[in-house]
């Protein structure tokens, strides 16, 4: 039996996330945000999309995160790292896409109370 399975065999409960680096001047309103989302939907079933915001100023940082339903969708999205979003205005229409790997969190020391 083959140990490597496709995403369909693994099930649809798996989701992968990508990081999108964008120019904050290029996404100034809801229509621009929707244009970016439409661009990302070309690669597969988009589950979530979030802009990263600075915790103090609440302004966008130039990063966004998108989660796809299947591993194959992420592979399609990252085939070309630098991409052009057709519906955004030049020169702010270029984005960079890379897979998001969440760094493992250090384990905290647990104290047992008796």
PDB file of N, CA and C in Angstrom, residues 21-105:
ATOM      1  N   UNK A  21       2.276  38.716   1.273  1.00  0.00           N
ATOM      2  CA  UNK A  21       2.901  40.009   1.518  1.00  0.00           C
ATOM      3  C   UNK A  21       2.380  40.959   0.448  1.00  0.00           C
ATOM      4  N   UNK A  22       1.817  42.093   0.886  1.00  0.00           N
ATOM      5  CA  UNK A  22       1.223  43.034  -0.059  1.00  0.00           C
ATOM      6  C   UNK A  22       1.591  44.454   0.351  1.00  0.00           C
ATOM      7  N   UNK A  23       1.349  45.378  -0.545  1.00  0.00           N
ATOM      8  CA  UNK A  23       1.582  46.793  -0.267  1.00  0.00           C
ATOM      9  C   UNK A  23       0.295  47.369   0.291  1.00  0.00           C
ATOM     10  N   UNK A  24       0.359  47.971   1.476  1.00  0.00           N
ATOM     11  CA  UNK A  24      -0.867  48.430   2.121  1.00  0.00           C
ATOM     12  C   UNK A  24      -1.531  49.575   1.372  1.00  0.00           C
ATOM     13  N   UNK A  25      -0.772  50.327   0.570  1.00  0.00           N
ATOM     14  CA  UNK A  25      -1.382  51.398  -0.222  1.00  0.00           C
ATOM     15  C   UNK A  25      -2.237  50.834  -1.357  1.00  0.00           C
ATOM     16  N   UNK A  26      -1.955  49.607  -1.763  1.00  0.00           N
ATOM     17  CA  UNK A  26      -2.694  49.006  -2.870  1.00  0.00           C
ATOM     18  C   UNK A  26      -4.046  48.453  -2.484  1.00  0.00           C
ATOM     19  N   UNK A  27      -4.272  48.222  -1.210  1.00  0.00           N
ATOM     20  CA  UNK A  27      -5.553  47.674  -0.748  1.00  0.00           C
ATOM     21  C   UNK A  27      -6.148  48.679   0.221  1.00  0.00           C
ATOM     22  N   UNK A  28      -6.823  49.669  -0.346  1.00  0.00           N
ATOM     23  CA  UNK A  28      -7.306  50.795   0.442  1.00  0.00           C
ATOM     24  C   UNK A  28      -8.785  50.695   0.807  1.00  0.00           C
ATOM     25  N   UNK A  29      -9.543  49.836   0.123  1.00  0.00           N
ATOM     26  CA  UNK A  29     -10.978  49.766   0.408  1.00  0.00           C
ATOM     27  C   UNK A  29     -11.473  48.327   0.259  1.00  0.00           C
ATOM     28  N   UNK A  30     -12.746  48.134   0.452  1.00  0.00           N
ATOM     29  CA  UNK A  30     -13.332  46.798   0.406  1.00  0.00           C
ATOM     30  C   UNK A  30     -13.229  46.183  -0.987  1.00  0.00           C
ATOM     31  N   UNK A  31     -13.393  46.981  -2.040  1.00  0.00           N
ATOM     32  CA  UNK A  31     -13.296  46.445  -3.398  1.00  0.00           C
ATOM     33  C   UNK A  31     -11.906  45.890  -3.673  1.00  0.00           C
ATOM     34  N   UNK A  32     -10.867  46.573  -3.176  1.00  0.00           N
ATOM     35  CA  UNK A  32      -9.505  46.083  -3.346  1.00  0.00           C
ATOM     36  C   UNK A  32      -9.298  44.786  -2.571  1.00  0.00           C
ATOM     37  N   UNK A  33      -9.867  44.707  -1.381  1.00  0.00           N
ATOM     38  CA  UNK A  33      -9.768  43.475  -0.587  1.00  0.00           C
ATOM     39  C   UNK A  33     -10.451  42.318  -1.304  1.00  0.00           C
ATOM     40  N   UNK A  34     -11.619  42.585  -1.867  1.00  0.00           N
ATOM     41  CA  UNK A  34     -12.345  41.546  -2.597  1.00  0.00           C
ATOM     42  C   UNK A  34     -11.593  41.123  -3.857  1.00  0.00           C
ATOM     43  N   UNK A  35     -10.892  42.052  -4.490  1.00  0.00           N
ATOM     44  CA  UNK A  35     -10.084  41.713  -5.669  1.00  0.00           C
ATOM     45  C   UNK A  35      -8.967  40.751  -5.283  1.00  0.00           C
ATOM     46  N   UNK A  36      -8.340  40.976  -4.136  1.00  0.00           N
ATOM     47  CA  UNK A  36      -7.292  40.073  -3.657  1.00  0.00           C
ATOM     48  C   UNK A  36      -7.872  38.699  -3.329  1.00  0.00           C
ATOM     49  N   UNK A  37      -9.022  38.680  -2.685  1.00  0.00           N
ATOM     50  CA  UNK A  37      -9.666  37.407  -2.352  1.00  0.00           C
ATOM     51  C   UNK A  37     -10.056  36.652  -3.616  1.00  0.00           C
ATOM     52  N   UNK A  38     -10.601  37.351  -4.609  1.00  0.00           N
ATOM     53  CA  UNK A  38     -10.953  36.705  -5.877  1.00  0.00           C
ATOM     54  C   UNK A  38      -9.717  36.107  -6.550  1.00  0.00           C
ATOM     55  N   UNK A  39      -8.594  36.815  -6.457  1.00  0.00           N
ATOM     56  CA  UNK A  39      -7.352  36.298  -7.028  1.00  0.00           C
ATOM     57  C   UNK A  39      -6.944  35.001  -6.333  1.00  0.00           C
ATOM     58  N   UNK A  40      -7.070  34.953  -5.015  1.00  0.00           N
ATOM     59  CA  UNK A  40      -6.674  33.768  -4.257  1.00  0.00           C
ATOM     60  C   UNK A  40      -7.633  32.601  -4.467  1.00  0.00           C
ATOM     61  N   UNK A  41      -8.878  32.878  -4.795  1.00  0.00           N
ATOM     62  CA  UNK A  41      -9.860  31.823  -5.039  1.00  0.00           C
ATOM     63  C   UNK A  41      -9.559  31.048  -6.319  1.00  0.00           C
ATOM     64  N   UNK A  42      -8.724  31.593  -7.187  1.00  0.00           N
ATOM     65  CA  UNK A  42      -8.371  30.893  -8.425  1.00  0.00           C
ATOM     66  C   UNK A  42      -7.618  29.601  -8.134  1.00  0.00           C
ATOM     67  N   UNK A  43      -6.980  29.508  -6.984  1.00  0.00           N
ATOM     68  CA  UNK A  43      -6.132  28.365  -6.678  1.00  0.00           C
ATOM     69  C   UNK A  43      -6.860  27.243  -5.958  1.00  0.00           C
ATOM     70  N   UNK A  44      -8.040  27.507  -5.429  1.00  0.00           N
ATOM     71  CA  UNK A  44      -8.791  26.466  -4.748  1.00  0.00           C
ATOM     72  C   UNK A  44      -9.827  27.043  -3.808  1.00  0.00           C
ATOM     73  N   UNK A  45     -10.351  26.192  -2.946  1.00  0.00           N
ATOM     74  CA  UNK A  45     -11.408  26.571  -2.013  1.00  0.00           C
ATOM     75  C   UNK A  45     -10.802  27.321  -0.833  1.00  0.00           C
ATOM     76  N   UNK A  46     -11.100  28.615  -0.775  1.00  0.00           N
ATOM     77  CA  UNK A  46     -10.600  29.471   0.292  1.00  0.00           C
ATOM     78  C   UNK A  46     -11.509  29.339   1.506  1.00  0.00           C
ATOM     79  N   UNK A  47     -10.916  29.071   2.674  1.00  0.00           N
ATOM     80  CA  UNK A  47     -11.695  28.872   3.893  1.00  0.00           C
ATOM     81  C   UNK A  47     -11.716  30.150   4.728  1.00  0.00           C
ATOM     82  N   UNK A  48     -10.527  30.729   4.990  1.00  0.00           N
ATOM     83  CA  UNK A  48     -10.452  31.968   5.758  1.00  0.00           C
ATOM     84  C   UNK A  48      -9.463  32.919   5.107  1.00  0.00           C
ATOM     85  N   UNK A  49      -9.655  34.204   5.393  1.00  0.00           N
ATOM     86  CA  UNK A  49      -8.752  35.246   4.916  1.00  0.00           C
ATOM     87  C   UNK A  49      -8.703  36.335   5.982  1.00  0.00           C
ATOM     88  N   UNK A  50      -7.498  36.673   6.438  1.00  0.00           N
ATOM     89  CA  UNK A  50      -7.336  37.692   7.482  1.00  0.00           C
ATOM     90  C   UNK A  50      -6.178  38.613   7.141  1.00  0.00           C
ATOM     91  N   UNK A  51      -6.395  39.913   7.345  1.00  0.00           N
ATOM     92  CA  UNK A  51      -5.293  40.862   7.278  1.00  0.00           C
ATOM     93  C   UNK A  51      -4.629  40.920   8.646  1.00  0.00           C
ATOM     94  N   UNK A  52      -3.336  41.025   8.661  1.00  0.00           N
ATOM     95  CA  UNK A  52      -2.589  41.186   9.912  1.00  0.00           C
ATOM     96  C   UNK A  52      -2.597  42.665  10.273  1.00  0.00           C
ATOM     97  N   UNK A  53      -2.916  42.976  11.522  1.00  0.00           N
ATOM     98  CA  UNK A  53      -2.951  44.365  11.980  1.00  0.00           C
ATOM     99  C   UNK A  53      -1.989  44.557  13.141  1.00  0.00           C
ATOM    100  N   UNK A  54      -1.429  45.756  13.222  1.00  0.00           N
ATOM    101  CA  UNK A  54      -0.572  46.113  14.333  1.00  0.00           C
ATOM    102  C   UNK A  54      -1.422  46.192  15.594  1.00  0.00           C
ATOM    103  N   UNK A  55      -1.015  45.557  16.691  1.00  0.00           N
ATOM    104  CA  UNK A  55      -1.857  45.564  17.893  1.00  0.00           C
ATOM    105  C   UNK A  55      -2.023  46.937  18.532  1.00  0.00           C
ATOM    106  N   UNK A  56      -1.071  47.833  18.331  1.00  0.00           N
ATOM    107  CA  UNK A  56      -1.176  49.162  18.935  1.00  0.00           C
ATOM    108  C   UNK A  56      -1.956  50.141  18.071  1.00  0.00           C
ATOM    109  N   UNK A  57      -1.592  50.221  16.801  1.00  0.00           N
ATOM    110  CA  UNK A  57      -2.214  51.220  15.928  1.00  0.00           C
ATOM    111  C   UNK A  57      -3.457  50.715  15.213  1.00  0.00           C
ATOM    112  N   UNK A  58      -3.635  49.403  15.203  1.00  0.00           N
ATOM    113  CA  UNK A  58      -4.761  48.761  14.497  1.00  0.00           C
ATOM    114  C   UNK A  58      -4.698  48.977  12.983  1.00  0.00           C
ATOM    115  N   UNK A  59      -3.561  49.375  12.463  1.00  0.00           N
ATOM    116  CA  UNK A  59      -3.362  49.551  11.022  1.00  0.00           C
ATOM    117  C   UNK A  59      -2.854  48.238  10.422  1.00  0.00           C
ATOM    118  N   UNK A  60      -3.125  48.028   9.150  1.00  0.00           N
ATOM    119  CA  UNK A  60      -2.629  46.840   8.469  1.00  0.00           C
ATOM    120  C   UNK A  60      -1.102  46.878   8.369  1.00  0.00           C
ATOM    121  N   UNK A  61      -0.504  45.706   8.450  1.00  0.00           N
ATOM    122  CA  UNK A  61       0.954  45.620   8.449  1.00  0.00           C
ATOM    123  C   UNK A  61       1.538  45.272   7.087  1.00  0.00           C
ATOM    124  N   UNK A  62       0.727  44.882   6.138  1.00  0.00           N
ATOM    125  CA  UNK A  62       1.239  44.444   4.847  1.00  0.00           C
ATOM    126  C   UNK A  62       1.313  42.933   4.730  1.00  0.00           C
ATOM    127  N   UNK A  63       0.748  42.230   5.705  1.00  0.00           N
ATOM    128  CA  UNK A  63       0.662  40.774   5.663  1.00  0.00           C
ATOM    129  C   UNK A  63      -0.797  40.349   5.738  1.00  0.00           C
ATOM    130  N   UNK A  64      -1.095  39.260   5.078  1.00  0.00           N
ATOM    131  CA  UNK A  64      -2.423  38.658   5.161  1.00  0.00           C
ATOM    132  C   UNK A  64      -2.228  37.150   5.212  1.00  0.00           C
ATOM    133  N   UNK A  65      -3.223  36.463   5.734  1.00  0.00           N
ATOM    134  CA  UNK A  65      -3.181  35.007   5.828  1.00  0.00           C
ATOM    135  C   UNK A  65      -4.430  34.441   5.178  1.00  0.00           C
ATOM    136  N   UNK A  66      -4.249  33.412   4.375  1.00  0.00           N
ATOM    137  CA  UNK A  66      -5.374  32.745   3.722  1.00  0.00           C
ATOM    138  C   UNK A  66      -5.247  31.253   3.958  1.00  0.00           C
ATOM    139  N   UNK A  67      -6.340  30.627   4.358  1.00  0.00           N
ATOM    140  CA  UNK A  67      -6.359  29.177   4.577  1.00  0.00           C
ATOM    141  C   UNK A  67      -7.194  28.524   3.496  1.00  0.00           C
ATOM    142  N   UNK A  68      -6.671  27.430   2.969  1.00  0.00           N
ATOM    143  CA  UNK A  68      -7.354  26.653   1.941  1.00  0.00           C
ATOM    144  C   UNK A  68      -7.838  25.343   2.524  1.00  0.00           C
ATOM    145  N   UNK A  69      -8.784  24.747   1.847  1.00  0.00           N
ATOM    146  CA  UNK A  69      -9.372  23.499   2.312  1.00  0.00           C
ATOM    147  C   UNK A  69      -8.435  22.319   2.087  1.00  0.00           C
ATOM    148  N   UNK A  70      -7.692  22.323   0.976  1.00  0.00           N
ATOM    149  CA  UNK A  70      -6.851  21.185   0.606  1.00  0.00           C
ATOM    150  C   UNK A  70      -5.379  21.583   0.524  1.00  0.00           C
ATOM    151  N   UNK A  71      -4.518  20.637   0.770  1.00  0.00           N
ATOM    152  CA  UNK A  71      -3.087  20.838   0.611  1.00  0.00           C
ATOM    153  C   UNK A  71      -2.739  21.192  -0.836  1.00  0.00           C
ATOM    154  N   UNK A  72      -3.421  20.557  -1.782  1.00  0.00           N
ATOM    155  CA  UNK A  72      -3.146  20.793  -3.197  1.00  0.00           C
ATOM    156  C   UNK A  72      -3.427  22.242  -3.588  1.00  0.00           C
ATOM    157  N   UNK A  73      -4.413  22.877  -2.953  1.00  0.00           N
ATOM    158  CA  UNK A  73      -4.726  24.274  -3.240  1.00  0.00           C
ATOM    159  C   UNK A  73      -3.551  25.174  -2.864  1.00  0.00           C
ATOM    160  N   UNK A  74      -2.914  24.886  -1.740  1.00  0.00           N
ATOM    161  CA  UNK A  74      -1.755  25.662  -1.308  1.00  0.00           C
ATOM    162  C   UNK A  74      -0.605  25.456  -2.284  1.00  0.00           C
ATOM    163  N   UNK A  75      -0.409  24.223  -2.718  1.00  0.00           N
ATOM    164  CA  UNK A  75       0.651  23.953  -3.678  1.00  0.00           C
ATOM    165  C   UNK A  75       0.429  24.719  -4.976  1.00  0.00           C
ATOM    166  N   UNK A  76      -0.812  24.813  -5.418  1.00  0.00           N
ATOM    167  CA  UNK A  76      -1.120  25.595  -6.618  1.00  0.00           C
ATOM    168  C   UNK A  76      -0.834  27.076  -6.404  1.00  0.00           C
ATOM    169  N   UNK A  77      -1.140  27.580  -5.221  1.00  0.00           N
ATOM    170  CA  UNK A  77      -0.957  29.004  -4.937  1.00  0.00           C
ATOM    171  C   UNK A  77       0.511  29.393  -4.869  1.00  0.00           C
ATOM    172  N   UNK A  78       1.353  28.525  -4.330  1.00  0.00           N
ATOM    173  CA  UNK A  78       2.755  28.896  -4.137  1.00  0.00           C
ATOM    174  C   UNK A  78       3.658  28.471  -5.294  1.00  0.00           C
ATOM    175  N   UNK A  79       3.100  27.944  -6.367  1.00  0.00           N
ATOM    176  CA  UNK A  79       3.929  27.595  -7.526  1.00  0.00           C
ATOM    177  C   UNK A  79       4.675  28.809  -8.042  1.00  0.00           C
ATOM    178  N   UNK A  80       4.005  29.942  -8.033  1.00  0.00           N
ATOM    179  CA  UNK A  80       4.635  31.193  -8.441  1.00  0.00           C
ATOM    180  C   UNK A  80       4.583  32.129  -7.239  1.00  0.00           C
ATOM    181  N   UNK A  81       5.719  32.392  -6.624  1.00  0.00           N
ATOM    182  CA  UNK A  81       5.760  33.184  -5.385  1.00  0.00           C
ATOM    183  C   UNK A  81       5.350  34.635  -5.613  1.00  0.00           C
ATOM    184  N   UNK A  82       5.878  35.271  -6.653  1.00  0.00           N
ATOM    185  CA  UNK A  82       5.503  36.658  -6.961  1.00  0.00           C
ATOM    186  C   UNK A  82       4.372  36.628  -7.976  1.00  0.00           C
ATOM    187  N   UNK A  83       3.272  37.302  -7.633  1.00  0.00           N
ATOM    188  CA  UNK A  83       2.097  37.292  -8.502  1.00  0.00           C
ATOM    189  C   UNK A  83       1.565  38.701  -8.674  1.00  0.00           C
ATOM    190  N   UNK A  84       0.808  38.887  -9.745  1.00  0.00           N
ATOM    191  CA  UNK A  84       0.160  40.168 -10.041  1.00  0.00           C
ATOM    192  C   UNK A  84      -1.346  39.976  -9.902  1.00  0.00           C
ATOM    193  N   UNK A  85      -1.977  40.828  -9.106  1.00  0.00           N
ATOM    194  CA  UNK A  85      -3.437  40.822  -8.956  1.00  0.00           C
ATOM    195  C   UNK A  85      -3.985  41.791 -10.003  1.00  0.00           C
ATOM    196  N   UNK A  86      -4.675  41.252 -10.993  1.00  0.00           N
ATOM    197  CA  UNK A  86      -5.103  42.045 -12.151  1.00  0.00           C
ATOM    198  C   UNK A  86      -6.013  43.210 -11.788  1.00  0.00           C
ATOM    199  N   UNK A  87      -6.878  43.050 -10.805  1.00  0.00           N
ATOM    200  CA  UNK A  87      -7.876  44.078 -10.496  1.00  0.00           C
ATOM    201  C   UNK A  87      -7.353  45.198  -9.600  1.00  0.00           C
ATOM    202  N   UNK A  88      -6.106  45.085  -9.125  1.00  0.00           N
ATOM    203  CA  UNK A  88      -5.518  46.148  -8.304  1.00  0.00           C
ATOM    204  C   UNK A  88      -4.704  47.087  -9.184  1.00  0.00           C
ATOM    205  N   UNK A  89      -4.553  48.331  -8.719  1.00  0.00           N
ATOM    206  CA  UNK A  89      -3.848  49.349  -9.495  1.00  0.00           C
ATOM    207  C   UNK A  89      -2.341  49.149  -9.400  1.00  0.00           C
ATOM    208  N   UNK A  90      -1.677  49.280 -10.547  1.00  0.00           N
ATOM    209  CA  UNK A  90      -0.210  49.238 -10.569  1.00  0.00           C
ATOM    210  C   UNK A  90       0.300  50.527  -9.952  1.00  0.00           C
ATOM    211  N   UNK A  91       1.376  50.562  -9.287  1.00  0.00           N
ATOM    212  CA  UNK A  91       2.371  49.514  -9.030  1.00  0.00           C
ATOM    213  C   UNK A  91       2.101  48.727  -7.761  1.00  0.00           C
ATOM    214  N   UNK A  92       0.908  48.854  -7.205  1.00  0.00           N
ATOM    215  CA  UNK A  92       0.592  48.203  -5.929  1.00  0.00           C
ATOM    216  C   UNK A  92      -0.074  46.843  -6.107  1.00  0.00           C
ATOM    217  N   UNK A  93      -0.032  46.291  -7.308  1.00  0.00           N
ATOM    218  CA  UNK A  93      -0.765  45.067  -7.576  1.00  0.00           C
ATOM    219  C   UNK A  93       0.080  43.804  -7.473  1.00  0.00           C
ATOM    220  N   UNK A  94       1.318  43.901  -7.017  1.00  0.00           N
ATOM    221  CA  UNK A  94       2.143  42.700  -6.880  1.00  0.00           C
ATOM    222  C   UNK A  94       2.086  42.188  -5.441  1.00  0.00           C
ATOM    223  N   UNK A  95       2.022  40.880  -5.325  1.00  0.00           N
ATOM    224  CA  UNK A  95       2.000  40.228  -4.017  1.00  0.00           C
ATOM    225  C   UNK A  95       3.032  39.103  -4.022  1.00  0.00           C
ATOM    226  N   UNK A  96       3.461  38.712  -2.834  1.00  0.00           N
ATOM    227  CA  UNK A  96       4.334  37.560  -2.666  1.00  0.00           C
ATOM    228  C   UNK A  96       3.613  36.548  -1.789  1.00  0.00           C
ATOM    229  N   UNK A  97       3.644  35.302  -2.230  1.00  0.00           N
ATOM    230  CA  UNK A  97       2.950  34.238  -1.514  1.00  0.00           C
ATOM    231  C   UNK A  97       3.965  33.202  -1.063  1.00  0.00           C
ATOM    232  N   UNK A  98       3.840  32.784   0.179  1.00  0.00           N
ATOM    233  CA  UNK A  98       4.677  31.693   0.693  1.00  0.00           C
ATOM    234  C   UNK A  98       3.867  30.871   1.680  1.00  0.00           C
ATOM    235  N   UNK A  99       4.215  29.607   1.848  1.00  0.00           N
ATOM    236  CA  UNK A  99       3.489  28.782   2.825  1.00  0.00           C
ATOM    237  C   UNK A  99       3.713  29.304   4.231  1.00  0.00           C
ATOM    238  N   UNK A 100       2.684  29.238   5.042  1.00  0.00           N
ATOM    239  CA  UNK A 100       2.776  29.674   6.437  1.00  0.00           C
ATOM    240  C   UNK A 100       3.074  28.458   7.291  1.00  0.00           C
ATOM    241  N   UNK A 101       4.191  28.517   8.000  1.00  0.00           N
ATOM    242  CA  UNK A 101       4.560  27.450   8.930  1.00  0.00           C
ATOM    243  C   UNK A 101       4.539  28.031  10.328  1.00  0.00           C
ATOM    244  N   UNK A 102       3.573  27.599  11.106  1.00  0.00           N
ATOM    245  CA  UNK A 102       3.472  28.092  12.472  1.00  0.00           C
ATOM    246  C   UNK A 102       4.604  27.481  13.290  1.00  0.00           C
ATOM    247  N   UNK A 103       5.379  28.346  13.878  1.00  0.00           N
ATOM    248  CA  UNK A 103       6.489  27.866  14.694  1.00  0.00           C
ATOM    249  C   UNK A 103       5.936  27.198  15.946  1.00  0.00           C
ATOM    250  N   UNK A 104       6.599  26.143  16.342  1.00  0.00           N
ATOM    251  CA  UNK A 104       6.123  25.441  17.529  1.00  0.00           C
ATOM    252  C   UNK A 104       6.323  26.312  18.760  1.00  0.00           C
ATOM    253  N   UNK A 105       5.346  26.343  19.579  1.00  0.00           N
ATOM    254  CA  UNK A 105       5.397  27.144  20.796  1.00  0.00           C
ATOM    255  C   UNK A 105       6.170  26.385  21.862  1.00  0.00           C
TER     256      UNK A 105
END
